[in-house]
Amino acid sequence: MSDLLEQRLQQRLDRVLFSKEQIDQRIESMGAEITRDYSGQPLTVITILQGGALFMADLIREIHLPLKLDSVSVSSYEGTESTGRVNFHQSKLPDIDGRHVILLDDILDTGRTLSAISQRFAEECSPLSIKVAVLLSKQVDRAEHVDADYVGFEVGNEFVVGYGLDYNGEYRNIPLIGVLKDEYIQS
Ligand code: XMP
């Protein structure tokens, strides 16, 4: 991204919560933890598109093990609000029979997305185990209980963007995580 474009996007932020350096460091240590936990095991990492794409790309390069990669595409947000429904954009699920699965998402918020996907995997597939890794965990009362096994950072109850997280499809390519200025959010 050009410096000018990056500056323009970043000018729309009220606050930066986590810099690129902080994110890189945290992902490096999460990758080291996963490398220790899954040594010698058949591992498949599944990312939730679109938001988990950047996290996945950086995290798997810090997991020093053979692994397979797959994805599921779902949506549940409109603007800054959860709709309460999780829509799967594909009917076929990844082939995870006989494998340990780590499900990756950018953020754990209401818990609906990770809960719906874990439930479908457990009901319709035969994985050896399913664990969850999220870059961010939002401090809110969850609508659905989800145990996140690997968590990058805790965030307060506010809408965040950057590093894969979007507002109406934009801001995913900002290389840090922040909070948008009110003037850039349509009420
Ligand atoms: P749930 O509520 O199902 O949320 O745990 C998971 C999905 O909702 C999106 N989400 C956000 N996106 N800023 C965003 O840009 C946020 O603060 C936020 N909270 C939830 C995200 O796509 C996540 O995968």
JSON list of C-alpha atoms in Angstrom, two decimals, residues 108-181:
[
{"chain": "A", "resi": 108, "resn": "LEU", "atom": "CA", "xyz": [-14.74, -13.30, 18.91]},
{"chain": "A", "resi": 109, "resn": "ASP", "atom": "CA", "xyz": [-17.68, -11.02, 19.64]},
{"chain": "A", "resi": 110, "resn": "THR", "atom": "CA", "xyz": [-21.21, -12.41, 20.23]},
{"chain": "A", "resi": 111, "resn": "GLY", "atom": "CA", "xyz": [-19.81, -15.93, 19.70]},
{"chain": "A", "resi": 112, "resn": "ARG", "atom": "CA", "xyz": [-22.48, -16.81, 17.12]},
{"chain": "A", "resi": 113, "resn": "THR", "atom": "CA", "xyz": [-20.09, -17.32, 14.20]},
{"chain": "A", "resi": 114, "resn": "LEU", "atom": "CA", "xyz": [-17.59, -19.61, 15.91]},
{"chain": "A", "resi": 115, "resn": "SER", "atom": "CA", "xyz": [-20.34, -21.48, 17.74]},
{"chain": "A", "resi": 116, "resn": "ALA", "atom": "CA", "xyz": [-22.33, -22.13, 14.52]},
{"chain": "A", "resi": 117, "resn": "ILE", "atom": "CA", "xyz": [-19.25, -23.33, 12.62]},
{"chain": "A", "resi": 118, "resn": "SER", "atom": "CA", "xyz": [-17.90, -25.53, 15.46]},
{"chain": "A", "resi": 119, "resn": "GLN", "atom": "CA", "xyz": [-21.34, -27.06, 15.84]},
{"chain": "A", "resi": 120, "resn": "ARG", "atom": "CA", "xyz": [-21.65, -27.87, 12.11]},
{"chain": "A", "resi": 121, "resn": "PHE", "atom": "CA", "xyz": [-18.14, -29.36, 12.04]},
{"chain": "A", "resi": 122, "resn": "ALA", "atom": "CA", "xyz": [-18.87, -31.51, 15.11]},
{"chain": "A", "resi": 123, "resn": "GLU", "atom": "CA", "xyz": [-22.24, -32.69, 13.75]},
{"chain": "A", "resi": 124, "resn": "GLU", "atom": "CA", "xyz": [-21.35, -33.24, 10.07]},
{"chain": "A", "resi": 125, "resn": "CYS", "atom": "CA", "xyz": [-17.64, -34.18, 10.15]},
{"chain": "A", "resi": 126, "resn": "SER", "atom": "CA", "xyz": [-15.36, -36.42, 12.25]},
{"chain": "A", "resi": 127, "resn": "PRO", "atom": "CA", "xyz": [-12.38, -34.29, 13.35]},
{"chain": "A", "resi": 128, "resn": "LEU", "atom": "CA", "xyz": [-10.08, -35.54, 16.14]},
{"chain": "A", "resi": 129, "resn": "SER", "atom": "CA", "xyz": [-10.53, -32.20, 17.92]},
{"chain": "A", "resi": 130, "resn": "ILE", "atom": "CA", "xyz": [-11.59, -28.60, 17.28]},
{"chain": "A", "resi": 131, "resn": "LYS", "atom": "CA", "xyz": [-9.85, -25.64, 18.90]},
{"chain": "A", "resi": 132, "resn": "VAL", "atom": "CA", "xyz": [-10.37, -21.93, 18.32]},
{"chain": "A", "resi": 133, "resn": "ALA", "atom": "CA", "xyz": [-7.79, -19.19, 17.74]},
{"chain": "A", "resi": 134, "resn": "VAL", "atom": "CA", "xyz": [-8.81, -15.54, 17.52]},
{"chain": "A", "resi": 135, "resn": "LEU", "atom": "CA", "xyz": [-6.72, -12.44, 17.13]},
{"chain": "A", "resi": 136, "resn": "LEU", "atom": "CA", "xyz": [-9.15, -10.41, 19.27]},
{"chain": "A", "resi": 137, "resn": "SER", "atom": "CA", "xyz": [-11.63, -11.30, 21.98]},
{"chain": "A", "resi": 138, "resn": "LYS", "atom": "CA", "xyz": [-14.23, -8.62, 22.69]},
{"chain": "A", "resi": 139, "resn": "GLN", "atom": "CA", "xyz": [-15.22, -8.17, 26.32]},
{"chain": "A", "resi": 140, "resn": "VAL", "atom": "CA", "xyz": [-19.00, -8.56, 25.99]},
{"chain": "A", "resi": 141, "resn": "ASP", "atom": "CA", "xyz": [-21.69, -10.90, 27.24]},
{"chain": "A", "resi": 142, "resn": "ARG", "atom": "CA", "xyz": [-21.70, -13.61, 24.56]},
{"chain": "A", "resi": 143, "resn": "ALA", "atom": "CA", "xyz": [-24.93, -14.70, 22.88]},
{"chain": "A", "resi": 144, "resn": "GLU", "atom": "CA", "xyz": [-23.28, -18.14, 22.44]},
{"chain": "A", "resi": 145, "resn": "HIS", "atom": "CA", "xyz": [-20.59, -19.59, 24.69]},
{"chain": "A", "resi": 146, "resn": "VAL", "atom": "CA", "xyz": [-17.26, -20.18, 22.89]},
{"chain": "A", "resi": 147, "resn": "ASP", "atom": "CA", "xyz": [-14.00, -21.29, 24.52]},
{"chain": "A", "resi": 148, "resn": "ALA", "atom": "CA", "xyz": [-11.18, -19.54, 22.67]},
{"chain": "A", "resi": 149, "resn": "ASP", "atom": "CA", "xyz": [-8.02, -21.62, 23.14]},
{"chain": "A", "resi": 150, "resn": "TYR", "atom": "CA", "xyz": [-5.62, -19.05, 21.67]},
{"chain": "A", "resi": 151, "resn": "VAL", "atom": "CA", "xyz": [-6.34, -15.32, 22.03]},
{"chain": "A", "resi": 152, "resn": "GLY", "atom": "CA", "xyz": [-4.18, -12.51, 20.66]},
{"chain": "A", "resi": 153, "resn": "PHE", "atom": "CA", "xyz": [-5.59, -9.51, 22.53]},
{"chain": "A", "resi": 154, "resn": "GLU", "atom": "CA", "xyz": [-8.64, -8.58, 24.59]},
{"chain": "A", "resi": 155, "resn": "VAL", "atom": "CA", "xyz": [-10.61, -5.50, 23.40]},
{"chain": "A", "resi": 156, "resn": "GLY", "atom": "CA", "xyz": [-13.40, -3.48, 24.97]},
{"chain": "A", "resi": 157, "resn": "ASN", "atom": "CA", "xyz": [-16.93, -3.32, 23.65]},
{"chain": "A", "resi": 158, "resn": "GLU", "atom": "CA", "xyz": [-16.33, -1.08, 20.64]},
{"chain": "A", "resi": 159, "resn": "PHE", "atom": "CA", "xyz": [-16.29, -1.59, 16.90]},
{"chain": "A", "resi": 160, "resn": "VAL", "atom": "CA", "xyz": [-12.77, -2.11, 15.59]},
{"chain": "A", "resi": 161, "resn": "VAL", "atom": "CA", "xyz": [-11.30, -2.14, 12.08]},
{"chain": "A", "resi": 162, "resn": "GLY", "atom": "CA", "xyz": [-8.04, -2.99, 10.33]},
{"chain": "A", "resi": 163, "resn": "TYR", "atom": "CA", "xyz": [-5.91, -6.09, 9.85]},
{"chain": "A", "resi": 164, "resn": "GLY", "atom": "CA", "xyz": [-8.77, -7.98, 8.16]},
{"chain": "A", "resi": 165, "resn": "LEU", "atom": "CA", "xyz": [-11.61, -6.34, 10.11]},
{"chain": "A", "resi": 166, "resn": "ASP", "atom": "CA", "xyz": [-13.96, -4.22, 8.02]},
{"chain": "A", "resi": 167, "resn": "TYR", "atom": "CA", "xyz": [-16.67, -1.61, 8.20]},
{"chain": "A", "resi": 168, "resn": "ASN", "atom": "CA", "xyz": [-19.03, -2.18, 5.25]},
{"chain": "A", "resi": 169, "resn": "GLY", "atom": "CA", "xyz": [-16.25, -4.01, 3.42]},
{"chain": "A", "resi": 170, "resn": "GLU", "atom": "CA", "xyz": [-13.57, -1.33, 3.83]},
{"chain": "A", "resi": 171, "resn": "TYR", "atom": "CA", "xyz": [-10.47, -0.90, 6.04]},
{"chain": "A", "resi": 172, "resn": "ARG", "atom": "CA", "xyz": [-9.39, -4.55, 5.97]},
{"chain": "A", "resi": 173, "resn": "ASN", "atom": "CA", "xyz": [-6.02, -3.56, 4.48]},
{"chain": "A", "resi": 174, "resn": "ILE", "atom": "CA", "xyz": [-4.93, -1.20, 7.26]},
{"chain": "A", "resi": 175, "resn": "PRO", "atom": "CA", "xyz": [-1.96, -3.02, 8.83]},
{"chain": "A", "resi": 176, "resn": "LEU", "atom": "CA", "xyz": [-3.01, -2.19, 12.41]},
{"chain": "A", "resi": 177, "resn": "ILE", "atom": "CA", "xyz": [-6.16, -2.33, 14.53]},
{"chain": "A", "resi": 178, "resn": "GLY", "atom": "CA", "xyz": [-8.06, 0.78, 15.57]},
{"chain": "A", "resi": 179, "resn": "VAL", "atom": "CA", "xyz": [-11.37, 2.46, 16.23]},
{"chain": "A", "resi": 180, "resn": "LEU", "atom": "CA", "xyz": [-13.02, 4.56, 13.48]},
{"chain": "A", "resi": 181, "resn": "LYS", "atom": "CA", "xyz": [-13.89, 8.21, 14.09]}
]
